[in-house]
Coordinates of C-alpha atoms and ligand atoms in Angstrom, one line a residue:
M1 CA 0.0 0.0 0.0
K2 CA 1.3 3.5 -0.9
N3 CA 0.6 5.5 2.2
L4 CA 3.9 7.2 3.0
I5 CA 4.7 10.9 2.5
L6 CA 8.4 12.0 2.2
A7 CA 9.1 15.6 3.3
I8 CA 12.1 17.8 2.9
E9 CA 13.1 20.8 5.0
S10 CA 16.0 23.1 4.0
S11 CA 14.7 26.6 4.7
C12 CA 17.8 27.8 6.7
D13 CA 20.7 25.8 8.1
D14 CA 19.3 22.3 8.7
S15 CA 19.0 19.7 6.0
S16 CA 16.3 17.2 7.0
I17 CA 14.1 14.5 5.5
A18 CA 11.2 12.7 7.2
I19 CA 8.9 10.0 6.0
I20 CA 5.5 9.7 7.7
N21 CA 2.6 7.2 7.4
K22 CA -0.4 9.3 6.5
D23 CA -2.8 6.8 8.0
N24 CA -1.5 6.5 11.5
L25 CA 1.0 9.4 11.7
E26 CA 3.9 7.0 12.5
C27 CA 7.3 8.5 11.6
V28 CA 9.1 5.7 9.7
F29 CA 12.3 7.7 8.8
Y30 CA 13.8 10.8 10.2
K31 CA 17.2 12.4 9.8
K32 CA 18.6 15.9 10.2
I33 CA 22.1 17.2 9.4
S34 CA 22.7 20.5 11.0
Q35 CA 25.1 23.1 9.7
E36 CA 25.6 24.9 13.0
L37 CA 29.3 24.0 13.4
E38 CA 30.1 25.3 9.9
H39 CA 28.3 28.6 10.4
S40 CA 29.5 29.0 14.0
V41 CA 32.9 30.5 13.0
Y42 CA 31.0 33.3 11.2
G43 CA 28.6 34.0 14.1
G44 CA 25.5 33.5 11.9
V45 CA 24.2 31.7 8.8
V46 CA 26.2 32.4 5.6
P47 CA 23.7 31.8 2.7
E48 CA 26.2 30.6 0.1
L49 CA 27.7 28.2 2.5
A50 CA 24.3 27.0 3.6
A51 CA 23.3 26.3 0.0
R52 CA 26.5 24.3 -0.6
L53 CA 26.1 22.2 2.5
H54 CA 22.4 21.5 1.7
S55 CA 23.5 20.2 -1.8
A56 CA 25.8 17.7 -0.1
A57 CA 23.6 16.7 2.9
L58 CA 20.2 16.3 1.2
P59 CA 21.4 13.6 -1.3
N60 CA 23.3 11.9 1.5
I61 CA 20.1 11.6 3.6
L62 CA 17.9 10.7 0.6
A63 CA 20.2 7.7 -0.2
Q64 CA 19.4 6.3 3.2
C65 CA 15.6 6.1 2.6
K66 CA 15.5 4.7 -0.9
D67 CA 13.8 1.5 0.4
Y68 CA 10.7 3.4 1.1
F69 CA 10.3 4.9 -2.4
S70 CA 7.9 2.2 -3.6
K71 CA 5.5 3.0 -0.8
L72 CA 5.4 6.8 -1.2
C73 CA 2.1 8.5 -2.1
A74 CA 3.4 12.2 -2.1
I75 CA 6.4 14.4 -1.8
A76 CA 6.3 17.5 0.4
V77 CA 8.7 20.4 0.8
T78 CA 9.1 23.6 2.7
N79 CA 8.7 26.4 0.1
E80 CA 8.5 29.5 2.3
P81 CA 9.6 31.6 4.2
G82 CA 13.4 31.2 4.4
L83 CA 16.7 31.8 2.7
S84 CA 16.0 31.4 -1.0
V85 CA 19.2 29.6 -1.8
S86 CA 18.5 27.2 1.0
L87 CA 14.8 26.6 0.1
L88 CA 15.8 26.1 -3.5
G89 CA 17.9 23.0 -2.6
G90 CA 14.9 21.3 -1.0
I91 CA 12.5 22.4 -3.7
T92 CA 14.7 21.2 -6.6
M93 CA 15.1 17.8 -4.9
A94 CA 11.3 17.5 -4.2
K95 CA 10.4 18.4 -7.8
T96 CA 12.9 15.9 -9.2
L97 CA 11.5 13.1 -6.9
A98 CA 7.9 14.0 -7.7
V99 CA 8.6 13.8 -11.5
G100 CA 10.8 10.7 -11.2
L101 CA 8.4 8.8 -9.0
K102 CA 5.2 10.3 -10.6
L103 CA 3.9 11.5 -7.3
P104 CA 1.9 14.6 -6.3
L105 CA 3.9 17.6 -4.8
I106 CA 2.9 19.4 -1.6
A107 CA 4.3 22.8 -0.6
I108 CA 4.3 23.6 3.1
N109 CA 4.8 27.0 4.8
H110 CA 7.6 26.6 7.3
L111 CA 5.7 28.4 10.1
K112 CA 2.7 26.1 9.6
G113 CA 5.2 23.3 10.0
H114 CA 6.3 24.7 13.3
I115 CA 2.6 24.8 14.5
Y116 CA 2.2 21.2 13.4
S117 CA 5.1 20.2 15.8
L118 CA 2.4 20.4 18.5
F119 CA 0.4 17.7 16.8
L120 CA 3.0 15.3 15.5
E121 CA 1.2 12.1 16.6
E122 CA -2.4 13.4 17.0
E123 CA -5.2 15.1 15.1
V124 CA -5.0 18.9 15.0
N125 CA -7.0 20.4 17.8
L126 CA -7.8 24.0 17.0
D127 CA -9.2 27.0 18.7
I128 CA -5.7 27.6 20.1
G129 CA -3.4 30.5 20.9
I130 CA 0.2 30.1 19.8
L131 CA 3.6 31.7 20.6
L132 CA 6.0 31.2 17.7
V133 CA 9.6 32.1 18.5
S134 CA 12.3 31.2 16.1
G135 CA 15.4 32.8 14.5
G136 CA 13.3 34.6 11.9
H137 CA 10.0 35.2 13.6
T138 CA 8.4 36.2 16.9
M139 CA 4.6 36.3 17.0
A140 CA 1.6 35.4 19.0
L141 CA -1.3 33.9 17.0
Y142 CA -4.8 32.8 17.3
I143 CA -6.1 29.9 15.1
D144 CA -9.8 29.4 15.1
D145 CA -11.6 26.1 14.5
K146 CA -11.9 27.0 10.8
R147 CA -8.1 27.0 10.6
E148 CA -7.8 30.7 10.1
I149 CA -4.7 32.3 11.5
Q150 CA -4.9 35.7 13.1
I151 CA -1.6 37.4 14.0
L152 CA -2.1 39.0 17.4
V153 CA 1.3 40.5 17.9
S154 CA 4.6 40.3 16.0
T155 CA 8.0 42.0 16.2
N156 CA 8.7 45.5 14.9
D157 CA 12.4 44.6 14.3
D158 CA 14.4 41.5 15.3
S159 CA 13.2 38.2 16.6
F160 CA 13.6 36.6 20.0
G161 CA 15.9 33.8 18.7
E162 CA 18.0 36.2 16.6
S163 CA 18.6 38.4 19.6
F164 CA 20.1 35.4 21.4
D165 CA 22.3 34.7 18.4
K166 CA 23.5 38.4 18.3
V167 CA 24.2 38.6 22.0
A168 CA 26.3 35.4 21.8
K169 CA 28.1 36.8 18.8
M170 CA 28.8 40.1 20.6
M171 CA 30.5 38.1 23.4
G172 CA 32.4 35.9 20.9
L173 CA 30.5 32.8 22.0
G174 CA 29.6 31.2 18.6
Y175 CA 26.3 30.2 16.9
P176 CA 23.5 29.5 17.4
G177 CA 23.3 31.6 20.5
G178 CA 20.1 30.3 22.0
V179 CA 21.4 27.3 23.9
I180 CA 24.8 29.0 24.5
I181 CA 23.2 32.0 26.3
E182 CA 20.6 29.8 28.1
N183 CA 23.4 27.6 29.5
L184 CA 25.7 30.5 30.4
A185 CA 22.8 32.4 32.2
K186 CA 22.5 29.4 34.5
K187 CA 26.0 30.2 35.8
A188 CA 25.2 33.7 36.9
K189 CA 25.7 34.3 40.6
D190 CA 25.1 37.9 41.5
K191 CA 22.3 38.5 39.0
N192 CA 22.7 42.2 39.3
I193 CA 23.0 43.2 35.7
K194 CA 19.6 44.3 34.6
F195 CA 18.3 45.5 31.3
S196 CA 15.1 47.5 30.7
I197 CA 12.1 45.5 29.5
P198 CA 11.4 46.6 25.9
L199 CA 8.1 48.6 25.4
K200 CA 7.3 48.0 29.1
H201 CA 5.5 51.3 29.5
S202 CA 4.1 51.4 26.0
K203 CA 0.5 50.4 25.3
E204 CA 1.7 49.2 21.9
L205 CA 1.1 45.5 21.4
A206 CA 4.3 44.6 19.7
Y207 CA 7.7 43.0 20.3
S208 CA 11.0 44.7 19.8
F209 CA 14.5 43.4 20.5
S210 CA 16.7 45.9 18.8
G211 CA 16.9 48.3 21.8
L212 CA 17.6 45.4 24.1
K213 CA 20.4 44.2 21.8
N214 CA 21.9 47.7 21.8
A215 CA 21.7 47.9 25.6
V216 CA 23.7 44.6 25.8
R217 CA 26.2 46.0 23.4
L218 CA 26.7 49.1 25.5
E219 CA 27.0 47.0 28.7
I220 CA 29.7 44.9 27.0
L221 CA 31.7 48.0 26.1
K222 CA 31.9 48.9 29.8
Y223 CA 34.4 46.1 30.5
E224 CA 38.0 46.0 29.4
N225 CA 38.2 42.3 30.3
L226 CA 35.0 40.5 29.6
D227 CA 35.6 37.4 31.9
E228 CA 33.4 34.3 32.1
N229 CA 31.6 35.7 35.2
I230 CA 30.6 38.9 33.6
K231 CA 29.5 37.1 30.4
A232 CA 27.3 34.9 32.6
E233 CA 25.8 37.9 34.3
I234 CA 25.1 39.6 31.0
A235 CA 23.6 36.4 29.6
Y236 CA 21.3 36.1 32.6
G237 CA 20.3 39.8 32.5
F238 CA 19.6 39.6 28.8
E239 CA 17.6 36.4 29.0
E240 CA 15.5 37.7 31.9
A241 CA 14.6 40.9 30.0
A242 CA 13.9 39.1 26.7
C243 CA 11.6 36.5 28.4
E244 CA 9.9 39.1 30.5
H245 CA 9.2 41.2 27.4
I246 CA 7.5 38.1 25.7
L247 CA 5.4 37.4 28.8
D248 CA 4.5 41.1 29.5
K249 CA 2.8 41.4 26.1
L250 CA 1.4 37.9 26.2
E251 CA -0.3 38.6 29.5
K252 CA -2.1 41.6 27.8
I253 CA -3.3 39.2 25.1
F254 CA -4.4 36.5 27.7
K255 CA -6.5 39.2 29.3
Q256 CA -8.3 39.9 26.0
Y257 CA -8.7 36.3 24.8
S258 CA -9.6 33.5 27.1
F259 CA -7.6 30.8 25.4
K260 CA -8.7 27.2 26.1
Q261 CA -5.3 26.0 25.1
F262 CA -2.0 27.8 24.2
G263 CA 1.0 26.3 22.5
I264 CA 4.6 27.4 22.1
V265 CA 6.6 26.5 18.9
G266 CA 9.8 27.4 17.0
G267 CA 13.4 26.8 17.7
A268 CA 13.5 29.2 20.6
S269 CA 10.6 27.5 22.3
A270 CA 13.2 25.1 23.6
N271 CA 14.2 27.8 26.1
L272 CA 13.3 26.5 29.5
T273 CA 13.0 29.9 31.2
L274 CA 10.5 30.9 28.6
R275 CA 8.6 27.6 28.9
S276 CA 8.3 27.8 32.7
R277 CA 7.1 31.4 32.6
L278 CA 4.5 30.5 30.0
Q279 CA 3.5 27.6 32.2
N280 CA 2.9 30.0 35.1
L281 CA 0.9 32.3 32.8
C282 CA -1.3 29.5 31.6
E283 CA -1.9 28.3 35.1
K284 CA -3.0 31.8 36.2
Y285 CA -5.5 32.0 33.3
H286 CA -6.6 28.3 33.5
T287 CA -5.3 27.6 30.0
K288 CA -3.9 24.2 28.9
L289 CA -0.3 24.5 27.8
K290 CA 0.8 22.5 24.8
L291 CA 4.5 22.0 24.1
A292 CA 6.3 20.4 21.2
P293 CA 8.8 17.7 22.0
L294 CA 12.2 19.4 22.5
K295 CA 13.8 17.4 19.7
Y296 CA 11.3 18.9 17.2
C297 CA 11.3 22.5 18.4
S298 CA 14.1 23.5 16.0
D299 CA 13.8 23.1 12.2
N300 CA 13.0 19.6 11.2
A301 CA 11.3 17.7 8.3
L302 CA 8.9 15.7 10.6
M303 CA 6.8 18.8 11.3
I304 CA 6.7 19.5 7.5
A305 CA 5.7 15.8 6.9
R306 CA 2.9 16.1 9.5
A307 CA 1.5 19.3 8.0
A308 CA 1.7 17.5 4.6
V309 CA -0.6 14.7 5.8
D310 CA -3.4 17.2 6.3
A311 CA -2.6 19.0 3.1
Y312 CA -2.7 15.5 1.3
K313 CA -6.1 14.7 2.8
R314 CA -7.4 18.1 1.4
S315 CA -5.7 17.4 -2.0
E316 CA -3.7 20.6 -1.7
F317 CA -1.2 19.8 -4.4
V318 CA 0.9 22.1 -6.5
N319 CA 1.8 21.8 -10.2
I320 CA 5.3 20.6 -10.9
D321 CA 6.0 23.5 -13.2
E322 CA 4.7 26.1 -10.7
E323 CA 7.2 28.5 -9.2
I324 CA 6.7 27.7 -5.5
L325 CA 9.9 29.2 -4.1
S326 CA 8.8 32.2 -1.9
P327 CA 11.4 33.6 0.6
K328 CA 8.6 35.8 2.1
N329 CA 5.9 34.5 4.4
K330 CA 3.1 34.7 1.7
N331 CA 0.7 31.9 2.5
F332 CA 0.4 32.1 6.2
L333 CA -3.4 32.7 6.4
R334 CA -4.7 29.2 7.2
I335 CA -3.1 26.1 8.6
Ligands
KG4_1 O1 13.0 27.5 14.3 P1 14.5 27.5 14.2 O2 15.2 26.2 14.4 O3 14.9 28.2 12.9 C1 14.2 29.2 12.3 O4 13.1 29.0 11.7 O5 14.6 30.4 12.5 O6 15.0 28.5 15.3 C2 16.3 28.8 15.5 C3 16.5 29.9 16.5 C4 17.9 30.4 16.6 O7 17.9 31.8 16.6 C5 18.4 29.9 18.0 O8 19.4 30.6 18.6 C6 17.1 29.9 18.8 O9 16.1 29.5 17.8 N1 17.1 29.0 19.9 C7 17.0 29.5 21.2 C8 17.1 28.3 22.0 N2 17.3 27.2 21.2 C9 17.3 27.7 19.9 N3 16.8 30.7 21.7 C10 16.7 30.8 23.0 N4 16.9 29.8 23.9 C11 17.1 28.5 23.4 N5 17.2 27.5 24.3
ZN2 ZN1 12.1 27.4 12.0

């Protein structure tokens, strides 16, 4: 029986392929090759390098799942948003497979994929609030039971995850900065370096991380010798302010919407300080908290495969000769 869907994710710096059984949502194959080490020396993702690494990693992973080809019923791929040179690697491979194996092609929006990381092994349960925090996006959403997405708040400038990356870069700590800063913050002892919470006294319902990043930059400049202790104190002060900012605006939203359930997704949703504060907020407002498994918070093809199962059931296929590459977040209206 042909009931497997193969999905490819290559929107940024992770090359990943997953194969899912559309009938019981079982993941039969999953692999991800991350490029973090290669980009680490540059303190961020270098697009040309990312493209080159995808073109080596994707065929390598694909070679490992050839045995499943005869049971495939569709090919899915992330087509937006992301780095165009990275997206293109996945799209080219997906189209080649779809033509070669005579299978329908499904295009999946990366942010929808992240939302599906909450429902990897279960049916989608909507009427849900969501916080999406990644390297490229920071937004709170409401998705009604008709699958329509409403963006409740988004960022005016940088994203939550990217600000961790930049703070790590400023202190010469490597990339990606999220885990590095989170681990370093745990080593802070005095906890007396404090940064202002962005937009704390503003009624504006928006996120902003550029001012906080600049405040960290100015703090770093104060020290002639930035030793490990000071780095830990700065990391702690920064993480506190960044998480507090997220929670401050979220609480305003919780007061307006009485969410039955609220989920947190995206690479930066792995941050345990953020998770535990959100847990407290949900308890205060009697809202059920939904978390994605830590392994599937960051970019991965399984979330794309899971989203593709629902797209397959709705026959949402794209033409093979259609230009589906879209670096911008164009089709983020329904999940
Ligand atoms: O979703 P993702 O894997 O890629 C994008 O779609 O952007 O998210 C990656 C981002 C990076 O900026 C990374 O530093 C951040 O998520 N991140 C974290 C943590 N783990 C990953 N940020 C804060 N705390 C973490 N523990
Ligand atoms: Zn992502």
